[in-house]
mmCIF file of C-alpha atoms and ligand atoms in Angstrom:
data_model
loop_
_atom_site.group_PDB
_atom_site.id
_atom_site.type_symbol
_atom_site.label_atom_id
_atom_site.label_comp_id
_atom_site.label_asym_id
_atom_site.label_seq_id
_atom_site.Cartn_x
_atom_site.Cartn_y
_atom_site.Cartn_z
ATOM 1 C CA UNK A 1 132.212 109.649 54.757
ATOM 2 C CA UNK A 2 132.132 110.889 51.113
ATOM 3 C CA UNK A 3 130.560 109.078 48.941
ATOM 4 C CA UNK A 4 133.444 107.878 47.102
ATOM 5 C CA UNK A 5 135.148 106.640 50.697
ATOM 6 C CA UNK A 6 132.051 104.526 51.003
ATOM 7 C CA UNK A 7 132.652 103.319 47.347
ATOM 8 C CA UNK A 8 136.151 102.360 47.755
ATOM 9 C CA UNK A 9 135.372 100.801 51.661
ATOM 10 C CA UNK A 10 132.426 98.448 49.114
ATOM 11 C CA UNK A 11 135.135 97.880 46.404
ATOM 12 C CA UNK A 12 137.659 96.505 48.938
ATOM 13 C CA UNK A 13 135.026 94.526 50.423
ATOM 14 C CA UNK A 14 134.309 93.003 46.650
ATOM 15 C CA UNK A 15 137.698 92.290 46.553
ATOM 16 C CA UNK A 16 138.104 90.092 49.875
ATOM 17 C CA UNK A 17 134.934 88.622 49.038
ATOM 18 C CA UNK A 18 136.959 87.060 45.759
ATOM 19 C CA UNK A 19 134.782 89.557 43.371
ATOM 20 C CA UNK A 20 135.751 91.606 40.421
ATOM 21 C CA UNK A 21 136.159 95.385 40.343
ATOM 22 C CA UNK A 22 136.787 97.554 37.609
ATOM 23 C CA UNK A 23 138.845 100.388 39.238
ATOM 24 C CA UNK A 24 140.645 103.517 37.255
ATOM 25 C CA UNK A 25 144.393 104.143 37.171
ATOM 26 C CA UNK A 26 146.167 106.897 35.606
ATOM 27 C CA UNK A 27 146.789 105.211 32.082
ATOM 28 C CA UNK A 28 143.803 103.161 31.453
ATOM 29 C CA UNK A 29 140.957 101.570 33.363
ATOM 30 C CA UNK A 30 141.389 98.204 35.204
ATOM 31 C CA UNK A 31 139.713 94.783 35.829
ATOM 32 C CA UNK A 32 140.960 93.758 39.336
ATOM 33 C CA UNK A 33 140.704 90.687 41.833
ATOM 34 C CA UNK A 34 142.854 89.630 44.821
ATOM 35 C CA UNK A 35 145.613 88.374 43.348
ATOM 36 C CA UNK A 36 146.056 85.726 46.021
ATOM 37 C CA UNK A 37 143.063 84.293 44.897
ATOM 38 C CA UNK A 38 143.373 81.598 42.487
ATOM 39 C CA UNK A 39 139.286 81.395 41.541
ATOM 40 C CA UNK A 40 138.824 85.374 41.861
ATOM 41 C CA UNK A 41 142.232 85.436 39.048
ATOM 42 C CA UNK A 42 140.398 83.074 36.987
ATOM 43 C CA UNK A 43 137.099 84.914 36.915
ATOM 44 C CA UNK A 44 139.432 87.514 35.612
ATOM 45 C CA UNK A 45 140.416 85.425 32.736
ATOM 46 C CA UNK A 46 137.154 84.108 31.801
ATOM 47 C CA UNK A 47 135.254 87.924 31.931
ATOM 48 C CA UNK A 48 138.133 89.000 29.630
ATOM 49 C CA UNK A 49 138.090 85.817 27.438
ATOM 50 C CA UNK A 50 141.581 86.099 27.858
ATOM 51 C CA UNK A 51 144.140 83.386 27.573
ATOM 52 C CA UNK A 52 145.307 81.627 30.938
ATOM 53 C CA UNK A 53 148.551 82.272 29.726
ATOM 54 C CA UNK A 54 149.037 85.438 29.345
ATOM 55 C CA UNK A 55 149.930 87.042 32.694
ATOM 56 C CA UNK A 56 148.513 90.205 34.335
ATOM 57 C CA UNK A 57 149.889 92.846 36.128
ATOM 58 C CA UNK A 58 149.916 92.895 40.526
ATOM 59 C CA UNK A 59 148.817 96.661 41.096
ATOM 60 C CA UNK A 60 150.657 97.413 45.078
ATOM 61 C CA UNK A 61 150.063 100.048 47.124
ATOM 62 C CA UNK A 62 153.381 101.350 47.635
ATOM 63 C CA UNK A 63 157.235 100.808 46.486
ATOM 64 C CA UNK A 64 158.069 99.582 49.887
ATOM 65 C CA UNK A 65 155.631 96.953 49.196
ATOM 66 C CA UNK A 66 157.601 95.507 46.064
ATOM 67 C CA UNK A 67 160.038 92.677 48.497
ATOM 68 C CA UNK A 68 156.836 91.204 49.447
ATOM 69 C CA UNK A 69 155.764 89.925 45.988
ATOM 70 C CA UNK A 70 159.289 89.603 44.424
ATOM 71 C CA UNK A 71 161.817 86.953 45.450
ATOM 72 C CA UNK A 72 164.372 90.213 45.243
ATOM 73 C CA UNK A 73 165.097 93.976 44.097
ATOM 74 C CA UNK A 74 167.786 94.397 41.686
ATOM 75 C CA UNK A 75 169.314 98.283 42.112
ATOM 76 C CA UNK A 76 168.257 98.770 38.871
ATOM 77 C CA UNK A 77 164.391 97.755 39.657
ATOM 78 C CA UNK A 78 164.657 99.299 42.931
ATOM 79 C CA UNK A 79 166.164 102.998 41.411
ATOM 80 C CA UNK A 80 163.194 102.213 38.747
ATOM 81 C CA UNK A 81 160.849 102.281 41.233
ATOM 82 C CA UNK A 82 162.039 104.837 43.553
ATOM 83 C CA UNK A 83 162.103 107.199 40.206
ATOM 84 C CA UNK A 84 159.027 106.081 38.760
ATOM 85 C CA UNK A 85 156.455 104.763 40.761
ATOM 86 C CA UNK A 86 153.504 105.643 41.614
ATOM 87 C CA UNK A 87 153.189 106.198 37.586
ATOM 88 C CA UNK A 88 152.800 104.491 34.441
ATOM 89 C CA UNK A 89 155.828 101.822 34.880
ATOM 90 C CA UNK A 90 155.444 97.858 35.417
ATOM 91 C CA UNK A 91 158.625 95.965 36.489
ATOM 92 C CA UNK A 92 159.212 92.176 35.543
ATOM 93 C CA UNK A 93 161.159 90.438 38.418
ATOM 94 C CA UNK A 94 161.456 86.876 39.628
ATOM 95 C CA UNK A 95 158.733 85.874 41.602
ATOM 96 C CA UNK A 96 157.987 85.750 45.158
ATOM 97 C CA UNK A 97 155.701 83.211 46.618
ATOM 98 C CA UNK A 98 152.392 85.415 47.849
ATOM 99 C CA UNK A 99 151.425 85.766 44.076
ATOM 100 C CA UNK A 100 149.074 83.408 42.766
ATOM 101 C CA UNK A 101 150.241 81.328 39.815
ATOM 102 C CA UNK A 102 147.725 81.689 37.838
ATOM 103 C CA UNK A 103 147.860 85.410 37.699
ATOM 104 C CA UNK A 104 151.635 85.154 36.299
ATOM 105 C CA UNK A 105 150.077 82.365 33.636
ATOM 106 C CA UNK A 106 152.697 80.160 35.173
ATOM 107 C CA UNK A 107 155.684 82.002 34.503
ATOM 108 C CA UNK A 108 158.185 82.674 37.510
ATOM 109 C CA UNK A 109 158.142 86.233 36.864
ATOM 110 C CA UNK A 110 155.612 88.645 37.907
ATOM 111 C CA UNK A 111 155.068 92.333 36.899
ATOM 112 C CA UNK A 112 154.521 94.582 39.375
ATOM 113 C CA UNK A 113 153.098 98.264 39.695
ATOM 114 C CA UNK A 114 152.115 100.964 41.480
ATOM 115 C CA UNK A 115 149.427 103.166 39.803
ATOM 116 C CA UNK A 116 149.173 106.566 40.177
ATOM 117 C CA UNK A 117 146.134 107.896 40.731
ATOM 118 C CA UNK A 118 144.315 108.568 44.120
ATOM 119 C CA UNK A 119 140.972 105.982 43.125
ATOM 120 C CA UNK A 120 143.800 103.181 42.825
ATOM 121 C CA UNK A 121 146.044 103.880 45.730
ATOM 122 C CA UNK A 122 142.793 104.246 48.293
ATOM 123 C CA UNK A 123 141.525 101.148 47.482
ATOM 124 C CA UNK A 124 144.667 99.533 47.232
ATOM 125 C CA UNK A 125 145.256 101.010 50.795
ATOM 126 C CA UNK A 126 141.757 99.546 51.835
ATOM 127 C CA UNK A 127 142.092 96.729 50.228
ATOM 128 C CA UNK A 128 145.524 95.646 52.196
ATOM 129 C CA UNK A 129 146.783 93.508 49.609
ATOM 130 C CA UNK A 130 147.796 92.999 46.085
ATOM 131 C CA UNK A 131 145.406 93.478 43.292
ATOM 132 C CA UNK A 132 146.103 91.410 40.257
ATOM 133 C CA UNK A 133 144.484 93.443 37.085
ATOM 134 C CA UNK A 134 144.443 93.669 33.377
ATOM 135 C CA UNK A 135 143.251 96.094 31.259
ATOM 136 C CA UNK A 136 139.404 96.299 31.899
ATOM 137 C CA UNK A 137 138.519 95.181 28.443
ATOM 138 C CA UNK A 138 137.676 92.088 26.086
ATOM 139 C CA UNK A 139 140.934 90.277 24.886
ATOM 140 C CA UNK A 140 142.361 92.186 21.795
ATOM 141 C CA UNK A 141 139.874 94.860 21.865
ATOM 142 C CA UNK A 142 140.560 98.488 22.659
ATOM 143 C CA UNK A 143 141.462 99.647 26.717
ATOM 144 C CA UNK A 144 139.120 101.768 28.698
ATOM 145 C CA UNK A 145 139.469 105.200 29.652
ATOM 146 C CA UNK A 146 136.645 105.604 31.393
ATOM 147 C CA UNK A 147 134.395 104.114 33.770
ATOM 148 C CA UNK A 148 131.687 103.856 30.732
ATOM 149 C CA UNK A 149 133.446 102.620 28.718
ATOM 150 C CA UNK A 150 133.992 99.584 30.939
ATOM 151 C CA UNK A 151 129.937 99.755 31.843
ATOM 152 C CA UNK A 152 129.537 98.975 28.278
ATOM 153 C CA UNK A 153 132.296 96.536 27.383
ATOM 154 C CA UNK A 154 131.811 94.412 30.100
ATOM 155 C CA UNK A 155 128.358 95.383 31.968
ATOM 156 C CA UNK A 156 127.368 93.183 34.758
ATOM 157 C CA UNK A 157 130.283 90.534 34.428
ATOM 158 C CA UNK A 158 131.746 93.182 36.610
ATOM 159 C CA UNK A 159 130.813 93.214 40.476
ATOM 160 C CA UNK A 160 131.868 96.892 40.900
ATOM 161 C CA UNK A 161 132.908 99.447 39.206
ATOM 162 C CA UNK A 162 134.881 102.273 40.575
ATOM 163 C CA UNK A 163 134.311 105.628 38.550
ATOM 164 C CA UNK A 164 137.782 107.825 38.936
ATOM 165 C CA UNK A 165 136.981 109.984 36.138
ATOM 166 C CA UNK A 166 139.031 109.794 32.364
ATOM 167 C CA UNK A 167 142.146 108.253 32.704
ATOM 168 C CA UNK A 168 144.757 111.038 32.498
ATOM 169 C CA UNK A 169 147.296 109.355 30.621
ATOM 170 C CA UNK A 170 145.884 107.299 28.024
ATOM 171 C CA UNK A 171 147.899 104.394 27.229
ATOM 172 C CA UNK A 172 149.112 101.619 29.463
ATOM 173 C CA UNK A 173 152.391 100.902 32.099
ATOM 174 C CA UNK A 174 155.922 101.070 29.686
ATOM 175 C CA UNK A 175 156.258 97.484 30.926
ATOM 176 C CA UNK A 176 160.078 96.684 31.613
ATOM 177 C CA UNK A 177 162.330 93.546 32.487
ATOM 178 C CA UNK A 178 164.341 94.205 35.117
ATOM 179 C CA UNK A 179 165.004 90.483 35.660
ATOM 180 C CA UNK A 180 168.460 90.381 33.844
ATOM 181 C CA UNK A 181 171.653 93.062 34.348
ATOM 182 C CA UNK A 182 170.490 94.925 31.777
ATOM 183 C CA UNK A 183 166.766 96.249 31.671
ATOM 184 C CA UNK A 184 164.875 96.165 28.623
ATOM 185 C CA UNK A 185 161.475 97.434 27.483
ATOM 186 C CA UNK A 186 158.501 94.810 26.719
ATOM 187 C CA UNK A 187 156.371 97.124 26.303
ATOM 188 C CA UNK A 188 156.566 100.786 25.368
ATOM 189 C CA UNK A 189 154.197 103.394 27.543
ATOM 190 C CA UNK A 190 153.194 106.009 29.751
ATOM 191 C CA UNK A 191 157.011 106.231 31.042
ATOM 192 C CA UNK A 192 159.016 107.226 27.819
ATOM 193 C CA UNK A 193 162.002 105.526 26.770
ATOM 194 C CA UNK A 194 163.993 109.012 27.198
ATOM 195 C CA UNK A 195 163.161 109.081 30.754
ATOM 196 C CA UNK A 196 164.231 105.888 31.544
ATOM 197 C CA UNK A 197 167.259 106.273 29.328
ATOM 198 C CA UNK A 198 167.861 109.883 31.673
ATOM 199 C CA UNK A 199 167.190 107.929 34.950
ATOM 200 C CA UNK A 200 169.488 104.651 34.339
ATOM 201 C CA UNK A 201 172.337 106.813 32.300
ATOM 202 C CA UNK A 202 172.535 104.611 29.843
ATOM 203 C CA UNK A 203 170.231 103.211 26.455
ATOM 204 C CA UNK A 204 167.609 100.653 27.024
ATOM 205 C CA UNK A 205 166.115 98.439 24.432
ATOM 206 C CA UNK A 206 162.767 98.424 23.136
ATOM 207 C CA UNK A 207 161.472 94.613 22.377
ATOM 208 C CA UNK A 208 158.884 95.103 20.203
ATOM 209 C CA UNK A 209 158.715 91.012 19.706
ATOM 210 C CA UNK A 210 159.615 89.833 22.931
ATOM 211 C CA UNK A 211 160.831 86.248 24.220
ATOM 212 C CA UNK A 212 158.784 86.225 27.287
ATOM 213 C CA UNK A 213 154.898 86.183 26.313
ATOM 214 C CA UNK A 214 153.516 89.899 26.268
ATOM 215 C CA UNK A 215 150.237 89.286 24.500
ATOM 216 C CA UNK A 216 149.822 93.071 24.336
ATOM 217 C CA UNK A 217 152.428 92.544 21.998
ATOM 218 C CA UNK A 218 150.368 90.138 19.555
ATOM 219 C CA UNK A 219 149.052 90.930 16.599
ATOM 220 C CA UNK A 220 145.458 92.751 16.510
ATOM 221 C CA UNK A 221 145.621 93.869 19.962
ATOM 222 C CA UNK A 222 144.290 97.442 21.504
ATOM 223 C CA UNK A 223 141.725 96.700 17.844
ATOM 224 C CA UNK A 224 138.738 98.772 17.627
ATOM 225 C CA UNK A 225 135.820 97.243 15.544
ATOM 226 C CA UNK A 226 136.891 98.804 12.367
ATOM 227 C CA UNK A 227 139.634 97.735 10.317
ATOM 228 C CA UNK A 228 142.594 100.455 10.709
ATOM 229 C CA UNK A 229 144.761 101.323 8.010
ATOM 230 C CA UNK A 230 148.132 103.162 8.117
ATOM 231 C CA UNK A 231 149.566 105.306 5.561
ATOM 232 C CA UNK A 232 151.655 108.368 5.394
ATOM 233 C CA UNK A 233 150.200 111.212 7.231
ATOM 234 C CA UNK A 234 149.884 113.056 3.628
ATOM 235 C CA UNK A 235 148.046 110.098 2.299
ATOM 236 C CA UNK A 236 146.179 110.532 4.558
ATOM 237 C CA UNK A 237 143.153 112.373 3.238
ATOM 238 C CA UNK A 238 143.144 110.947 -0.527
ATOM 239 C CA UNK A 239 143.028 107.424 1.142
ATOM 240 C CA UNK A 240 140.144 108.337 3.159
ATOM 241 C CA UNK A 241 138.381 109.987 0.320
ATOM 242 C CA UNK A 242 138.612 106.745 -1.758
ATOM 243 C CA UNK A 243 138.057 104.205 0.425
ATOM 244 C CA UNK A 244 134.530 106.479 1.108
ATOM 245 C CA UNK A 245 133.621 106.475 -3.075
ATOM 246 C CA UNK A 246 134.102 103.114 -2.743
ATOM 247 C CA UNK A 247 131.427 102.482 -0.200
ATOM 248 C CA UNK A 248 133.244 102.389 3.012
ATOM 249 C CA UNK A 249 132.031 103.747 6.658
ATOM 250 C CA UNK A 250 135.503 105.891 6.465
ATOM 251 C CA UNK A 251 136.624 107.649 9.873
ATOM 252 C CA UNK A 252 139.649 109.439 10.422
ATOM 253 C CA UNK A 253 142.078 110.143 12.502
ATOM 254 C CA UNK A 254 143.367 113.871 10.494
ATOM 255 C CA UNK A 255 147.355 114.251 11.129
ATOM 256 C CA UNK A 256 147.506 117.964 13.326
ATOM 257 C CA UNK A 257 149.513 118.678 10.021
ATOM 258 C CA UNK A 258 146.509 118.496 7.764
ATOM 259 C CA UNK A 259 143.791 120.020 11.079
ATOM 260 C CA UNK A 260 141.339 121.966 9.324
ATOM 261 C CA UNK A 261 141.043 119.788 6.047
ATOM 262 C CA UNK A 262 137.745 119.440 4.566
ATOM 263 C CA UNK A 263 138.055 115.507 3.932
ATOM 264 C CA UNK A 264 135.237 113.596 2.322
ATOM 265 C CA UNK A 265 134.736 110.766 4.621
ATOM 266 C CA UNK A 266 131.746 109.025 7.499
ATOM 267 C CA UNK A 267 133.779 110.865 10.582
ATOM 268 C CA UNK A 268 136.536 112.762 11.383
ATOM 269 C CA UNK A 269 138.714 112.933 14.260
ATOM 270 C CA UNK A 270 141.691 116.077 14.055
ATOM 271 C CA UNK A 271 144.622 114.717 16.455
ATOM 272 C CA UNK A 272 145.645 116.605 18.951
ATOM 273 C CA UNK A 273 149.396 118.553 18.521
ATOM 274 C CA UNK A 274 150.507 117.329 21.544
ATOM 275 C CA UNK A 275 151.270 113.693 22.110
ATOM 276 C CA UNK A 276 150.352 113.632 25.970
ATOM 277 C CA UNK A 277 147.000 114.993 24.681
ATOM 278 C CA UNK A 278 146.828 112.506 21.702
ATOM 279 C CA UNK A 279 147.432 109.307 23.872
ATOM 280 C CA UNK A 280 145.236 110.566 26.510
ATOM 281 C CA UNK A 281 142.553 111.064 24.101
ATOM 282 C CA UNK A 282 143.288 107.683 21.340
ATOM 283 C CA UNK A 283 141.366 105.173 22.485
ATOM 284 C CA UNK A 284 138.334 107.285 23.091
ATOM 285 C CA UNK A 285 139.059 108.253 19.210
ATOM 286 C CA UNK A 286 138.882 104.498 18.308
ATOM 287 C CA UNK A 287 135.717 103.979 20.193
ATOM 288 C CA UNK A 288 133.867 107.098 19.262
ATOM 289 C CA UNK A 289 134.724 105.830 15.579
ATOM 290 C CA UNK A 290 133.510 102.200 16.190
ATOM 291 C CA UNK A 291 130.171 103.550 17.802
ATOM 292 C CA UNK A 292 129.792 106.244 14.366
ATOM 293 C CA UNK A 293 129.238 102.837 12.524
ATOM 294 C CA UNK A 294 132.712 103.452 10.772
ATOM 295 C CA UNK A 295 134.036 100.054 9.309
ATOM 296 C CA UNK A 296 137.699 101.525 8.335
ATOM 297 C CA UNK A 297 139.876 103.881 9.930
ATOM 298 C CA UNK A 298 142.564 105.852 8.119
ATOM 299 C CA UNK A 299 145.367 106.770 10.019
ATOM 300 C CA UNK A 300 149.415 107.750 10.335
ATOM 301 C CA UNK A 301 151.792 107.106 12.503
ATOM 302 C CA UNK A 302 153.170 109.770 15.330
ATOM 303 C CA UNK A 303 156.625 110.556 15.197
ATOM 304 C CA UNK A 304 158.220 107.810 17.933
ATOM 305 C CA UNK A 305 159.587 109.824 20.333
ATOM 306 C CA UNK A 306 158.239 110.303 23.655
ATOM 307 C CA UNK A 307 154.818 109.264 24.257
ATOM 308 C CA UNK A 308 154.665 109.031 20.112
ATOM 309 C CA UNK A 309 156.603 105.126 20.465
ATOM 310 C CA UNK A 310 153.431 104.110 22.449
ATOM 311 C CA UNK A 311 150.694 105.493 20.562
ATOM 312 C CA UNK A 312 152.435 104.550 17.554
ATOM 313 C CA UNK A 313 152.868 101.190 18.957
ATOM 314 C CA UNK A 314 149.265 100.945 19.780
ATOM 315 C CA UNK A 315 148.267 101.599 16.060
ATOM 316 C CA UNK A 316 150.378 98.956 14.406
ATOM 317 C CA UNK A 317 148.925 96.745 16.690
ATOM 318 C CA UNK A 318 145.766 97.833 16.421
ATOM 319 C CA UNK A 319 145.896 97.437 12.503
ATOM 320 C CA UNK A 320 147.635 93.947 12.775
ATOM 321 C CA UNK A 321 149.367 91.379 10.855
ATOM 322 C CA UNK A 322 150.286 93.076 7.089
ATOM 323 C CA UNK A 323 148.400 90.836 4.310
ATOM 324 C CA UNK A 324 150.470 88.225 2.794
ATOM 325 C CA UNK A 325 151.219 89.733 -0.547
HETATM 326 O O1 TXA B 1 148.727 100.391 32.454
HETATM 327 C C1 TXA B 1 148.618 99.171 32.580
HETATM 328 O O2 TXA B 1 149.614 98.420 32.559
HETATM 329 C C2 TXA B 1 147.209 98.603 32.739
HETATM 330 C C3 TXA B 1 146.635 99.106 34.056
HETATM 331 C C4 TXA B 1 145.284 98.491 34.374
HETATM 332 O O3 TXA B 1 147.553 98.901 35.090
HETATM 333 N N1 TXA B 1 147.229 97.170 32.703
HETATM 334 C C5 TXA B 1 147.451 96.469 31.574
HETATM 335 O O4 TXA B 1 147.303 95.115 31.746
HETATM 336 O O5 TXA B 1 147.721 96.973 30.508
HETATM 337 P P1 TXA B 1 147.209 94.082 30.544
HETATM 338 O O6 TXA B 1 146.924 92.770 31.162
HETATM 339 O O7 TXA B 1 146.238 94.565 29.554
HETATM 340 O O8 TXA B 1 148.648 94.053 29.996
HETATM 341 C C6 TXA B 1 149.648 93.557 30.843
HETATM 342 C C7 TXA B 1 150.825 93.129 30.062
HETATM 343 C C8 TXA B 1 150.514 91.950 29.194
HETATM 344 O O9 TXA B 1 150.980 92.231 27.904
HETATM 345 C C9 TXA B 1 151.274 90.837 29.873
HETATM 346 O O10 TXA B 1 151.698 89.838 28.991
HETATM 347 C C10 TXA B 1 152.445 91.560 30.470
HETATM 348 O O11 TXA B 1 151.847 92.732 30.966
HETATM 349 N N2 TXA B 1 153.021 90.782 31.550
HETATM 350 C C11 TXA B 1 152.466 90.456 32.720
HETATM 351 N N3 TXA B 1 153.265 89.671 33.445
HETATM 352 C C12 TXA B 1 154.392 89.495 32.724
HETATM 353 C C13 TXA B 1 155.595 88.767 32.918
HETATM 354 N N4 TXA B 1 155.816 88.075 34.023
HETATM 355 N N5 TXA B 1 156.521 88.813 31.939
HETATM 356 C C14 TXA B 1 156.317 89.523 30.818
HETATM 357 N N6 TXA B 1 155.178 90.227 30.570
HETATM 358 C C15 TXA B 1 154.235 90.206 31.501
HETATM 359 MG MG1 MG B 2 145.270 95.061 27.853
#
């Protein structure tokens, strides 16, 4: 047995025990329990110093799996799934009755997915069951990538944690409602709105304010430390600049655009061209500017196409609520 079989064998063990493990999936690192388990769910809750509210995600094993946690498939969550999954794509649906209330904050919809990345699916596979899991980080603040980052966010309120390596896409599950006729996005992400536009042949609306709670979708959420400002990606540098003479820790994140710019400022981070690159690499960037004792960060928004909706997404909420004027 390899030593990561015998890690995954202890992980699932954790897991039936009622523990906490901090496992990796493709988009971001997460903090799991059984999600049958009403006290192990709420350990979740209190590590995170998360709402009880605000509902988390049941990671499965396998599409076939979905009828057992759902009360039923829609076609157009079950063509969803068969598409998408195992990948970056959570489906709302109405409940079924394994899943433990308090993991779906009370609502009588759960979101469902199936991660894809082969840490997840073994110990989901060892496991047996469904593993309820949020992002593996404190409320608000910014989502793991890697194991350490986890290590040092939430240290030894976490039983185990699995290391998988960086996560290889970046930014979390496009979250989608597939409760109604007509699906909409909660939550832009790893699956781009094209592609699900391509694989439903037809438009599909992104919420950006939804109805049903999506705290991901608050205010100051994904926030690093630092205060993050957003301007035009050729203001840019001369905000930077100035916000250094007067006396702030400035980092940046440098448009690919402007790559190559001598800028005046604490720390500088050039974005990648590509955007699969760029929201594999962003929160890294925000933490690597936090830990550089920056106290702003200048940035711009991506264009919002592809994976640029999410990481542009992940800014605005990451700079929060404008100031009342
Ligand atoms: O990529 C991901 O989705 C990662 C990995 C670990 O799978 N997980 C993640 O979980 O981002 P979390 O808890 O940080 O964000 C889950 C989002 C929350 O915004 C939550 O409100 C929303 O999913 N959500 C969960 N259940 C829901 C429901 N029944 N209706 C609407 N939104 C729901
Ligand atoms: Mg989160």
């Amino acid at each position: 047995m390899t030593a990561r079989n015998s890690d995954i064998e202890k992980a699932a063990g954790v897991l039936r025990a009622g523990g906490l493990v901090a496992f990796p999936t493709e988009t971001v690192y997460g903090l799991g329990a059984n999600a049958e388990d009403s006290a192990a769910v709420a350990r979740v809750f209190q590590v995170k110093a998360r709402p009880t509210s605000h509902p988390l995600i049941v990671h499965i094993g396998g599409a076939e799996q979905l009828g057992e946690w759902v009360e039923d498939v829609p076609a157009t969550a079950r063509l969803l799934a068969e598409r998408f999954w195992p990948g970056p794509l959570t489906l709302v649906l109405r409940r079924g009755g394994r899943v433990s209330l308090d993991a779906t904050g009370g609502l009588e919809t759960v979101a469902v997915r199936v991660p894809d990345h082969p840490v997840a699916l073994a110990l989901l596979s060892a496991f047996g069951g469904g593993v309820a899991a949020p992002s593996a980080n404190r409320f608000g603040s910014v989502s793991p990538t890697t194991a350490n980052h986890v290590r040092v966010e939430l240290g030894d309120a976490v039983d185990f944690v699995l290391d998988g390596g960086p996560c290889q896409v970046g930014v979390e599950s496009t979250i989608v409602d597939a409760t109604g006729e007509v699906p909409s996005v909660l939550r832009p992400g790893g699956v781009t709105r094209e592609d699900l536009e391509a694989a439903l042949g037809r438009r599909i609306a992104v919420h950006s304010t939804s109805r049903v709670r999506v705290p991901g979708q608050h205010p100051s959420h994904y926030a690093p430390r630092a205060r993050v400002v957003l301007v035009e990606p050729e203001k840019v540098i001369a905000e930077a600049e100035l916000a250094q003479e007067v006396g702030h820790q400035v980092g940046v994140l440098l448009p690919p655009s402007f790559s190559g710019a001598q800028v005046k400022a604490h720390a500088v981070v050039a974005v990648p061209g590509s955007m699969a690159a760029y929201a594999r690499g962003l929160y890294g960037f925000l933490r690597e500017l936090d830990q550089r004792g920056c106290d702003l960060i200048v940035a711009s928004l991506p264009v919002e196409e592809g994976l640029g909706l999410a990481i542009a997404n992940r800014l605005r909420r990451a700079a929060g609520p404008r100031p009342r004027e």
